[in-house]
C-alpha positions in Angstrom: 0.0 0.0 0.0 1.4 3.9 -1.1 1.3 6.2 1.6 -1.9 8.2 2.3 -3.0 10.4 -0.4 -3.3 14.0 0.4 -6.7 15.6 -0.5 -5.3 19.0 -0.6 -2.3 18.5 -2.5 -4.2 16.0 -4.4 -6.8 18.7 -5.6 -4.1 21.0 -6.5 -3.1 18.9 -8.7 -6.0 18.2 -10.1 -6.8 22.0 -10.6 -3.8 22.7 -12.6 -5.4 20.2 -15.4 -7.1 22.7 -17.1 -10.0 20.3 -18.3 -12.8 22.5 -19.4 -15.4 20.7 -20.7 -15.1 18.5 -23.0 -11.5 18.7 -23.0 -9.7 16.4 -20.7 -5.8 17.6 -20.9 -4.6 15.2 -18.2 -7.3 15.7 -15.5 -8.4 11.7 -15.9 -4.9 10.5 -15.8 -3.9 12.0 -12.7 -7.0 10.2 -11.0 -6.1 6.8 -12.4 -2.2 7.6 -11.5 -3.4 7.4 -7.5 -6.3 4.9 -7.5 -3.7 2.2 -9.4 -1.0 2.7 -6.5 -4.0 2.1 -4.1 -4.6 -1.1 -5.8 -7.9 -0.4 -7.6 -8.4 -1.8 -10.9 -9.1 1.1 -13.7 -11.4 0.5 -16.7 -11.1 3.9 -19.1 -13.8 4.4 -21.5 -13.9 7.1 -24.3 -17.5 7.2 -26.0 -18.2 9.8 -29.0 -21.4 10.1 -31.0 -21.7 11.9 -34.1 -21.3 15.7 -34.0 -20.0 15.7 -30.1 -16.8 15.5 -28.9 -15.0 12.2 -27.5 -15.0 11.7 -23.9 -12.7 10.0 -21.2 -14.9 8.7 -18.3 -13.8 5.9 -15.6 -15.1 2.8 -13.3 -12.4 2.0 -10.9 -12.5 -0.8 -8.6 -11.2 -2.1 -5.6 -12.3 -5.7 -4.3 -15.0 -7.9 -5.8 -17.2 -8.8 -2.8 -20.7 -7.4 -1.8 -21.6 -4.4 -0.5 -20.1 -2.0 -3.2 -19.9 1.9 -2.1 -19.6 3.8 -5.0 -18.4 7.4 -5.3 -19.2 9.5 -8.2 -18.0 12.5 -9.3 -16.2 14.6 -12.5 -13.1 16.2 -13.6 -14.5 18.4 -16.2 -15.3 22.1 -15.2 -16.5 25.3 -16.8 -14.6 28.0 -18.3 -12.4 30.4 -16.4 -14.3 33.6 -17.6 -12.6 36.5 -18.3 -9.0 35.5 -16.5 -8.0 39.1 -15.7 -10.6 39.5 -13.3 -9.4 36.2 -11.3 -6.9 37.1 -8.2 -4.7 34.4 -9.1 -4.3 32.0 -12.0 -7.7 29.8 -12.4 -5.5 26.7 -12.8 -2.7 27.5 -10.6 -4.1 26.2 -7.3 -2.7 28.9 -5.1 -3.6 28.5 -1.4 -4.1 32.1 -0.2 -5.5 33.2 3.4 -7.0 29.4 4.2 -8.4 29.0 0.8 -7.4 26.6 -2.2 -8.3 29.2 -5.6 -9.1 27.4 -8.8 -11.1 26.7 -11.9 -13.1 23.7 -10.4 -12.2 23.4 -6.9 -15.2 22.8 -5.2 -17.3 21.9 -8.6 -15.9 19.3 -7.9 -12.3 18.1 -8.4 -12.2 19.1 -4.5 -15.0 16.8 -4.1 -12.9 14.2 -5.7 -9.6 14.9 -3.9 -12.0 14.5 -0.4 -13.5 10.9 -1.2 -10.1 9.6 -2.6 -7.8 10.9 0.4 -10.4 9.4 2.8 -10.2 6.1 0.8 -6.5 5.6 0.9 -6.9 6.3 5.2 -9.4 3.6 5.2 -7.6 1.0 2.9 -4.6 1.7 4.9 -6.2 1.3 8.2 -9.0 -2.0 6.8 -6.8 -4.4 4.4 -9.1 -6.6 4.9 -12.6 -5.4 4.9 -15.8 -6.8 3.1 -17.2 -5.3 0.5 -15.6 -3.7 -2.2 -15.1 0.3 -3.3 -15.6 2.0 -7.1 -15.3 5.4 -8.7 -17.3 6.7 -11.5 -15.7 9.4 -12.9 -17.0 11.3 -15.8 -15.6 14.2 -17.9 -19.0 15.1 -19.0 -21.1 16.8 -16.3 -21.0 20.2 -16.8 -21.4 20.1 -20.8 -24.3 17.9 -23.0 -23.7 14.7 -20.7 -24.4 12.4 -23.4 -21.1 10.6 -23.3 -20.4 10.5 -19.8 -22.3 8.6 -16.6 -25.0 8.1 -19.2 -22.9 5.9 -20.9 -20.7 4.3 -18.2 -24.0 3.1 -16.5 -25.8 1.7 -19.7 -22.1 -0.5 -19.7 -22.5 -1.6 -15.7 -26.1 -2.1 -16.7 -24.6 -4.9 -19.1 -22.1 -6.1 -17.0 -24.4 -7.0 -14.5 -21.7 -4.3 -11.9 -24.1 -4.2 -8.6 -23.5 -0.8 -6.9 -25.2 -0.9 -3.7 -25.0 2.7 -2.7 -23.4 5.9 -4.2 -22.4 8.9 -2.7 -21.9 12.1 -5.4 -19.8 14.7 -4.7 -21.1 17.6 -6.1 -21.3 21.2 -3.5 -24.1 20.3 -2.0 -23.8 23.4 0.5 -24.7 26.8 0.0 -22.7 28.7 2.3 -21.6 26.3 5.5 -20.3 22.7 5.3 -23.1 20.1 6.4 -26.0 22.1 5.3 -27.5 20.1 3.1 -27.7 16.2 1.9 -29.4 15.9 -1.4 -31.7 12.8 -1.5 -33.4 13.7 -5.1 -33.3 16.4 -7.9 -36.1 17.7 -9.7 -37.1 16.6 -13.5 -36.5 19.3 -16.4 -38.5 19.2 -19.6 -37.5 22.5 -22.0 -40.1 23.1 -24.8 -38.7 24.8 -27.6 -42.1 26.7 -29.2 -42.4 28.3 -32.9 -46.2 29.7 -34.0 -46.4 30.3 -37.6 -48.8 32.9 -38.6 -49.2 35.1 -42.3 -46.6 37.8 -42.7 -49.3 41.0 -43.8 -49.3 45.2 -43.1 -50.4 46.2 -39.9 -52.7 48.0 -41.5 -54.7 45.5 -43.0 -55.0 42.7 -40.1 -57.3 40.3 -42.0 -55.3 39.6 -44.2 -52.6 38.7 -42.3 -52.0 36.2 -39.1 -50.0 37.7 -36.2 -48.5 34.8 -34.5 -47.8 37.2 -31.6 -51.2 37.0 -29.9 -51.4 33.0 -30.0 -47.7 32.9 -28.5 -48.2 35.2 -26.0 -51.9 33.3 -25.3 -50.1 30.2 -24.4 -47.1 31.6 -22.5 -49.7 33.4 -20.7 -51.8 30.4 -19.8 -48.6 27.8 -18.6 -46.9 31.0 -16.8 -50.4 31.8 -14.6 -51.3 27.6 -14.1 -49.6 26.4 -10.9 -48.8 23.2 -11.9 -48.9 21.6 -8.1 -48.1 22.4 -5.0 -45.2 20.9 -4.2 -45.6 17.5 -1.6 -43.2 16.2 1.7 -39.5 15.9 -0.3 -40.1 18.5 -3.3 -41.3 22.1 -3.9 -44.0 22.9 -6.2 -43.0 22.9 -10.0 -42.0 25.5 -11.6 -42.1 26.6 -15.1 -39.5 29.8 -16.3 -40.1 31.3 -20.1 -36.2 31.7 -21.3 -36.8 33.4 -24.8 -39.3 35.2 -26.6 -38.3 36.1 -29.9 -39.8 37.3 -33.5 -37.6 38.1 -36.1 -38.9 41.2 -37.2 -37.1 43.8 -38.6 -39.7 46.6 -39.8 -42.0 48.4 -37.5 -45.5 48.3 -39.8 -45.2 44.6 -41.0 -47.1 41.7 -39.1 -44.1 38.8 -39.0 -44.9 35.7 -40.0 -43.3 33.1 -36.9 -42.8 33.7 -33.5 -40.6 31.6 -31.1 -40.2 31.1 -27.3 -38.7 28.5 -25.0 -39.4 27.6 -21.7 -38.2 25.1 -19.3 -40.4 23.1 -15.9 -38.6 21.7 -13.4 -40.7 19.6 -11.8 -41.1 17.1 -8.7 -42.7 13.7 -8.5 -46.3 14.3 -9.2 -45.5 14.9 -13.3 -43.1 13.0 -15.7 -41.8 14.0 -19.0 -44.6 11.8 -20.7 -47.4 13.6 -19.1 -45.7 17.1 -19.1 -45.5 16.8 -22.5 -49.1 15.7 -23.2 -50.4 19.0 -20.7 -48.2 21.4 -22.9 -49.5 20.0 -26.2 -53.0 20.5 -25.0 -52.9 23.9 -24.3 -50.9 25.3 -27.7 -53.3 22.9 -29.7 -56.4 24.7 -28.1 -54.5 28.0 -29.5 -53.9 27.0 -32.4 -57.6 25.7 -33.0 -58.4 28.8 -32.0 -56.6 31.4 -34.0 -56.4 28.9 -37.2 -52.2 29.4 -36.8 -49.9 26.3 -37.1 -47.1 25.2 -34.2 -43.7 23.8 -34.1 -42.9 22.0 -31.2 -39.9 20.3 -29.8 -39.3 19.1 -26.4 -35.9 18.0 -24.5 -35.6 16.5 -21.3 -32.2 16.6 -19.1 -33.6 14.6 -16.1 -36.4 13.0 -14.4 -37.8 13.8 -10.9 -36.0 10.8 -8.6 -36.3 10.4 -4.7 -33.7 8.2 -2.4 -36.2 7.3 -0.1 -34.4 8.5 3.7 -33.5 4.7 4.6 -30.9 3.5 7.3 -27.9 4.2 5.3 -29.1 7.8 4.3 -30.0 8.6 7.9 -26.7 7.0 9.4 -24.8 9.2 6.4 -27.0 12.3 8.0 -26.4 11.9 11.6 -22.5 11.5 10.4 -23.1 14.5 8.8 -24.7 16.4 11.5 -22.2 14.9 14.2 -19.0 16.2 12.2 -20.3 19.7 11.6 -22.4 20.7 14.1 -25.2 22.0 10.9 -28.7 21.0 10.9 -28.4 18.8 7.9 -31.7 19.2 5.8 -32.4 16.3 3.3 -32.9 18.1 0.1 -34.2 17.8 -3.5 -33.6 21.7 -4.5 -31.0 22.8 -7.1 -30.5 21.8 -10.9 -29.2 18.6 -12.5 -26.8 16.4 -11.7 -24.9 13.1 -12.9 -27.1 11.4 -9.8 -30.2 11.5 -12.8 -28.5 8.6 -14.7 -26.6 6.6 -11.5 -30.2 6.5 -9.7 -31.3 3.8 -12.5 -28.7 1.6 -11.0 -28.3 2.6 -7.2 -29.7 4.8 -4.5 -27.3 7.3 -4.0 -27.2 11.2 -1.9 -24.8 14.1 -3.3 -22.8 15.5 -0.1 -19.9 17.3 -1.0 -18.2 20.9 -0.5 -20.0 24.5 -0.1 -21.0 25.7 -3.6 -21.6 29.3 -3.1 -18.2 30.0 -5.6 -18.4 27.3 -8.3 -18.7 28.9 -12.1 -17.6 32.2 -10.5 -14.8 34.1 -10.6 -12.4 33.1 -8.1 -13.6 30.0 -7.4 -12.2 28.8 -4.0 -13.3 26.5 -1.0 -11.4 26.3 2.7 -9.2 24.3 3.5 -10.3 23.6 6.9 -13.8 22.5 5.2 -11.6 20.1 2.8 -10.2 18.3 5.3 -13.4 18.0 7.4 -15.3 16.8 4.2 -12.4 14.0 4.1 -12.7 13.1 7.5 -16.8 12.9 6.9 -16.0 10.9 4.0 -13.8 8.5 5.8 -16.2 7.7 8.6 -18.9 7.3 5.6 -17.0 4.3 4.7 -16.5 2.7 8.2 -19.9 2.7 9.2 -21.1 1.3 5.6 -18.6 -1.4 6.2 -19.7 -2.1 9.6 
C-alpha cells in the first residue's frame, strides 16, 4: 500500500489540469495515476457520438465482494471567464489566506480529492474489509452529458456491476459545510415553441396572421397555471419562459413566426410523458383557436428521482450532523446532476463541499472545510462497512 493520499495536495493537482469541458488535458490521468498505486483496478472508456466530442470517463474498482460503495463525481469544469478579473491564476491552485483558488475546486475536483484521500486512510487502516469500493468518474457533467455517466452506467447495466450505494460529490452546500444532503433532484423538460402565422401590413390585419397573440396566449396560460403544490420531499413545479423572440425587422409589417422557450422543473407528481401531453394540449387549443400552425420540440435533461431516507441515508446524515455541528436538511432543490442517470442503478445522496463559488470568478473553497469533508467521508465508509 502507497502512503496516504493527500486531498489538498491531491486537488491542486487536479486543478492545474485545465480540463474545461469537453477537453480532458490530463485531468483523468492523474486520477487513475493514484487509485492504481492504491490497488484499484481502472477501466477507461472514451464514448463519441456523431457531432459531439469524445469523452474520457472511468469505473475504478477495488475488491469484488458485496456491499459496493460507489463514489461518483467529475473532472471536467467550466470556463475560467474573463482570466483578468481572477486574483490568481484559475488553474494554478494557489492556497491564499486558508483557501485553495481554482477553476473547479469545489465543482468538484475538491470533491474528488475528499472521497479519494479518505479512501487511501481507510484502505490503509481496513486491508481486509468486506465489501468492495468503485469510482465513477466522468468528464462530461457540466457540458451535453451524453457521453459520460450516461454511458458508463448503460455499460454496468450490461455487466451485471451491482453498486449498492453511491455517494456524489457535487457542493451540496450553499454557504456552511453540512448544510445540506441531497436525496433527489427535480425533473427538467424545455419546450422549444415556434407559431407560424401570415406575414401582412399592420394595417390590414385580415389579411394577415400575427403569430404574436397566439404565442403570448399560451405563454400566458402555462406562466399563470400552478402546476402543483409541491408535496413532503419537493417544492412545487415551476415553469420559467427563457426566450421570446420574432424576427422582425420593420415596425408596420405583421411577421410571419414567432418563437419562445421555456423550461419546468418539476417534482414527483408529473413525468416528461405527461408534461409533454399538458403542454400539447394547451398550444393545440391556441392553435384551434386562432387557425395558426405550431412547431414544437421538447428536451428532457432529467427526471424527478427520490432516495427514499433509509438507514444508510439517515446513518450518512447523523455522520453529517455529528462532524459539523449544521442541521443537515435532506434536500431535492437545485438543478441537474450526474445522480439523474446513477439512480437507474443505485440509491445514492450528493454530499460534497460549499458551492456558493463554483462557475464564478475566483472559485475557492477552505481548507479547513476540505479536510473535514475528508474526515466525513472517511467515517462514511467505516460505518457502511460495519
Amino acid at each position: 500500500m502507497s502512503k496516504l493520499i493527500d486531498e489538498i495536495r491531491f486537488t491542486q493537482e487536479l486543478i492545474k489540469k485545465p480540463s474545461v469541458t469537453p477537453k480532458d488535458l490530463g485531468a483523468m490521468n492523474v486520477v487513475v495515476k493514484h487509485l492504481k498505486k492504491l490497488g484499484f483496478k481502472c477501466k477507461l472508456m472514451s464514448f463519441q457520438e456523431k457531432g459531439t466530442d469524445k469523452i474520457i470517463n472511468l469505473y475504478a474498482k477495488y475488491g469484488n465482494q458485496s456491499p459496493n460503495l460507489c463514489f461518483a463525481g467529475h473532472t471536467d469544469v467550466v470556463p475560467a471567464g474573463d482570466v483578468s478579473s481572477w486574483s490568481t491564476n484559475p488553474f494554478g491552485a494557489k492556497i491564499k489566506k486558508g483557501y485553495l483558488y481554482g477553476r473547479g475546486v469545489s465543482d468538484m475536483k475538491g470533491g474528488i480529492g475528499c472521497f479519494i484521500a479518505a479512501v487511501s486512510q481507510f484502505l490503509k487502516e481496513n486491508k481486509n474489509f468486506k465489501g468492495s469500493i468503485s469510482f465513477l468518474i466522468t468528464g462530461d457533467e457540466e457540458s451535453v452529458a451524453i457521453n459520460g455517466t450516461k454511458k458508463v452506467v448503460e455499460y454496468l447495466k450490461k455487466k451485471k456491476e451491482k453498486i449498492d450505494f453511491c455517494i456524489v460529490g457535487e457542493p451540496s452546500n450553499r454557504s456552511k459545510l453540512g448544510q445540506m444532503m441531497k436525496i433527489g433532484r427535480r425533473g427538467s423538460i424545455t419546450t422549444h415553441l415556434t407559431v407560424i402565422g401570415k406575414q401582412g401590413h399592420i394595417a390590414y390585419p385580415l389579411e394577415a396572421l400575427n403569430p404574436a397573440t397566439p404565442i403570448i396566449k399560451i405563454l400566458d396560460e402555462l406562466k399563470s397555471k400552478a402546476l402543483d403544490k409541491g408535496n413532503k420531499n419537493f417544492q412545487p413545479s415551476n415553469l420559467e419562459i427563457t426566450k421570446i423572440s420574432i424576427d422582425n425587422s420593420a415596425d408596420n409589417v405583421i411577421p410571419a413566426k414567432a418563437s419562445a422557450t421555456f423550461n419546468i422543473r418539476y417534482n414527483t407528481l408529473h413525468t416528461f410523458s405527461s408534461l409533454k401531453k399538458y403542454i400539447s394540449k394547451i398550444i393545440k387549443k391556441y392553435e384551434k383557436k386562432y387557425k395558426c400552425k405550431t412547431q414544437t420540440q421538447f428536451q428532457g435533461t432529467g427526471t424527478a428521482f427520490l432516495t427514499k431516507p433509509n438507514q444508510t441515508v439517515k446513518k450518512i446524515q447523523s455522520i453529517i450532523k455529528k462532524e459539523t455541528k449544521q442541521n443537515t436538511v435532506l434536500s431535492t432543490i437545485g438543478g441537474t446532476s450526474d445522480a439523474r442517470f446513477i439512480k437507474d442503478i443505485a440509491p445514492c445522496i450528493e454530499f460534497g463541499l460549499v458551492g456558493n463559488t463554483m462557475h464564478q470568478v475566483d472559485e475557492r473553497s477552505s481548507i479547513k472545510d476540505m479536510k473535514k469533508l475528508k474526515s466525513i467521508y472517511l467515517k462514511i465508509i467505516k460505518s457502511f462497512f460495519n
